[in-house]
Every structure is written in C-alpha cells, then in structure tokens.
Amino acid sequence: MTRKYLIAGNWKLNAGGPNGVELAGAVAQATREVAPNVELVVAPPFTALAAVAHELEEKRVEVAGQNLYPKDSGAFTGEISAPMLLEAGCRWVILGHSERRQLFGETDALVHDKVAAAMRAGLCPIACIGETLEEREANRTLEVVFRQLDAFSAELNKRPGYGVIAYEPVWAIGTGKVATPEQAQEVHAAIRKRLNDLNPTLAQGTRILYGGSVKADNASVLLACPDIDGALVGGASLDAEGFAKIAKAAPR
Ligand code: PEP
C-alpha cells in the first residue's frame, strides 16, 4: 500500500486573527509546486480556524485543530468539540501533543477519548506520542511510546489507514535538537511493528510522522527513511517558504 506523505504545521499559540489568514495565504502560495504525493495541513489557533479555512478554500492545504474535548456539547466551559472543529472547516485534529500532556496534564486515557471522539465525528486524528530525555536516557523509549500508542491504537484500527501517528521525542521539540534519521527510523519501525501485531493492514496504511525541530535543512534525510511518512512541524511552520521547502523535501 502506498502512503502519501503528510506535512502538518502546528502553529501553536501563534498567528491568530489576520496574521493567521496572511500566513495561510502565503503557505498556499509557497506550496503550489509541492509534489502530488504530499498532503499539506496547517493547525492554527481556534480563533483563526474559520477564517483560515475560508482563505484555504479551493486550495490544497487543509486545516487542523490543535486539540478537542471528547464530548460533543454540554457544560464544559472553555472547550471545543469535534463537531465544532468540523463546522469551522477542519478535516484534521492534532491530539495528545507533548505540550498538552506536560503542561495541561493530559493522560493516555484522555488522549484515547479524544482520538475516539475525532474518529466518531469524521475528523482525522494526528495522535502524538514520544519520550522525554530522561526516559530515553533510562532506555525506556519504546516502553513509553508503546504505552501511549496502545492507549488509542484500537480506535485507529476501527478505520485502518485513516488516523495518523506523530512520533515526537519531547527532547527534540522546540529545542533545535533533531533526532538523527537512525534514531527516528528505529522508533518508527518499532511503532509500525507494534501496529502490525494488531493488524497488518493498519500497519501498512497508517502514516507515522516525525516531529521535533524539523527544518528545511534536515527534512530530506528524515523523510527518506522508509517508515517516516511525513512531518509534524512546529516553529518552522510559521515561515511559509520554510514550510514549503520541508514539503518539497519529500521523496517523489
Ligand atoms: C511540534 O510542536 O509538534 C514540534 C515538532 O515543534 P518544533 O518543530 O518547533 O520542534
């Protein structure tokens, strides 16, 4: 099964309002020549979603939320549901990002519920997993990554090939310390093998993105690895040209 590459930009708490619309327009412009085997997604802050989705109508760049709450509606002040993201023009949602896990106390169980809610609503989850530096140094990388993965993999298996996994070593996020292609490929291959134990079709169809300080100058060696199917890009996604260069680094 051939998997298309997916390059997703996580804008985090940046580029809201008019800045977001301007950035989205620039991304659409800069990525026009990206090869057809690459899908493109940007994840603006909630308040910019509808305007960015409007700006990207008829363009190849799609829109993601950065989070959701697993309930569809009700007394959950400050939260946004999967149906609301769909209404705002999203087709995707980033879930379980390490910043959500570390700063906002998200547990594996909550990430499971969020993945399930996204899949139920028809929103494609980009579910993030990854170890901290301390865990890597204690040789616990796969134990941690498998625990996080096992929490939601049965949900992904309900529609094999639909949901996406992002392996993001926490020590590489926003630090400029990128995993070597060998380090990344080793974990990606282990994740795919774990999925294979559940269902070979799931393993073959699921895109596993790498995330952690991906930039235009390191993207091609990472994307050339057999089990790396794209990138989740933070800081470098705020520069339209740099984001486009990452997308153009995907092998054809
Ligand atoms: C991220 O936020 O998912 C990320 C990978 O950030 P950065 O590219 O800035 O390391």
mmCIF file of N, CA and C in Angstrom, residues 11 14-27 44-45 48 51-52 55 238:
data_model
loop_
_atom_site.group_PDB
_atom_site.id
_atom_site.type_symbol
_atom_site.label_atom_id
_atom_site.label_comp_id
_atom_site.label_asym_id
_atom_site.label_seq_id
_atom_site.Cartn_x
_atom_site.Cartn_y
_atom_site.Cartn_z
ATOM 1 N N TRP A 11 0.876 25.546 14.438
ATOM 2 C CA TRP A 11 1.186 26.951 14.718
ATOM 3 C C TRP A 11 1.188 27.250 16.211
ATOM 4 N N ASN A 14 0.280 30.924 18.136
ATOM 5 C CA ASN A 14 0.845 31.944 17.246
ATOM 6 C C ASN A 14 -0.092 32.126 16.050
ATOM 7 N N ALA A 15 0.069 33.257 15.399
ATOM 8 C CA ALA A 15 -0.625 33.524 14.128
ATOM 9 C C ALA A 15 -2.139 33.389 14.245
ATOM 10 N N GLY A 16 -2.698 34.061 15.240
ATOM 11 C CA GLY A 16 -4.159 34.141 15.323
ATOM 12 C C GLY A 16 -4.642 35.285 14.443
ATOM 13 N N GLY A 17 -5.946 35.380 14.239
ATOM 14 C CA GLY A 17 -6.561 36.510 13.544
ATOM 15 C C GLY A 17 -5.971 36.789 12.174
ATOM 16 N N PRO A 18 -5.813 38.078 11.827
ATOM 17 C CA PRO A 18 -5.352 38.442 10.488
ATOM 18 C C PRO A 18 -3.978 37.862 10.144
ATOM 19 N N ASN A 19 -3.101 37.729 11.160
ATOM 20 C CA ASN A 19 -1.780 37.130 10.884
ATOM 21 C C ASN A 19 -1.916 35.702 10.375
ATOM 22 N N GLY A 20 -2.885 34.990 10.939
ATOM 23 C CA GLY A 20 -3.105 33.598 10.537
ATOM 24 C C GLY A 20 -3.602 33.521 9.098
ATOM 25 N N VAL A 21 -4.501 34.420 8.747
ATOM 26 C CA VAL A 21 -5.039 34.417 7.384
ATOM 27 C C VAL A 21 -3.916 34.727 6.397
ATOM 28 N N GLU A 22 -3.087 35.701 6.787
ATOM 29 C CA GLU A 22 -1.961 36.070 5.916
ATOM 30 C C GLU A 22 -0.989 34.891 5.756
ATOM 31 N N LEU A 23 -0.676 34.232 6.881
ATOM 32 C CA LEU A 23 0.244 33.090 6.822
ATOM 33 C C LEU A 23 -0.348 31.957 5.983
ATOM 34 N N ALA A 24 -1.647 31.704 6.158
ATOM 35 C CA ALA A 24 -2.292 30.626 5.384
ATOM 36 C C ALA A 24 -2.207 30.930 3.890
ATOM 37 N N GLY A 25 -2.466 32.173 3.531
ATOM 38 C CA GLY A 25 -2.378 32.562 2.119
ATOM 39 C C GLY A 25 -0.966 32.353 1.591
ATOM 40 N N ALA A 26 0.018 32.729 2.407
ATOM 41 C CA ALA A 26 1.420 32.573 1.990
ATOM 42 C C ALA A 26 1.793 31.096 1.863
ATOM 43 N N VAL A 27 1.269 30.256 2.774
ATOM 44 C CA VAL A 27 1.553 28.808 2.702
ATOM 45 C C VAL A 27 0.941 28.229 1.421
ATOM 46 N N PRO A 44 -3.946 26.188 12.897
ATOM 47 C CA PRO A 44 -3.932 27.500 13.563
ATOM 48 C C PRO A 44 -4.611 27.427 14.934
ATOM 49 N N PRO A 45 -4.488 28.501 15.728
ATOM 50 C CA PRO A 45 -5.252 28.543 16.981
ATOM 51 C C PRO A 45 -6.760 28.577 16.679
ATOM 52 N N ALA A 48 -8.679 31.454 14.850
ATOM 53 C CA ALA A 48 -8.365 31.744 13.444
ATOM 54 C C ALA A 48 -8.856 30.647 12.499
ATOM 55 N N ALA A 51 -11.551 31.549 9.648
ATOM 56 C CA ALA A 51 -11.015 32.490 8.660
ATOM 57 C C ALA A 51 -9.919 31.831 7.820
ATOM 58 N N VAL A 52 -9.091 31.006 8.458
ATOM 59 C CA VAL A 52 -8.032 30.301 7.705
ATOM 60 C C VAL A 52 -8.662 29.285 6.745
ATOM 61 N N GLU A 55 -9.882 31.142 3.835
ATOM 62 C CA GLU A 55 -8.747 31.553 2.993
ATOM 63 C C GLU A 55 -8.231 30.378 2.133
ATOM 64 N N LEU A 238 5.835 28.385 10.824
ATOM 65 C CA LEU A 238 5.404 29.791 10.856
ATOM 66 C C LEU A 238 6.041 30.596 9.729
#
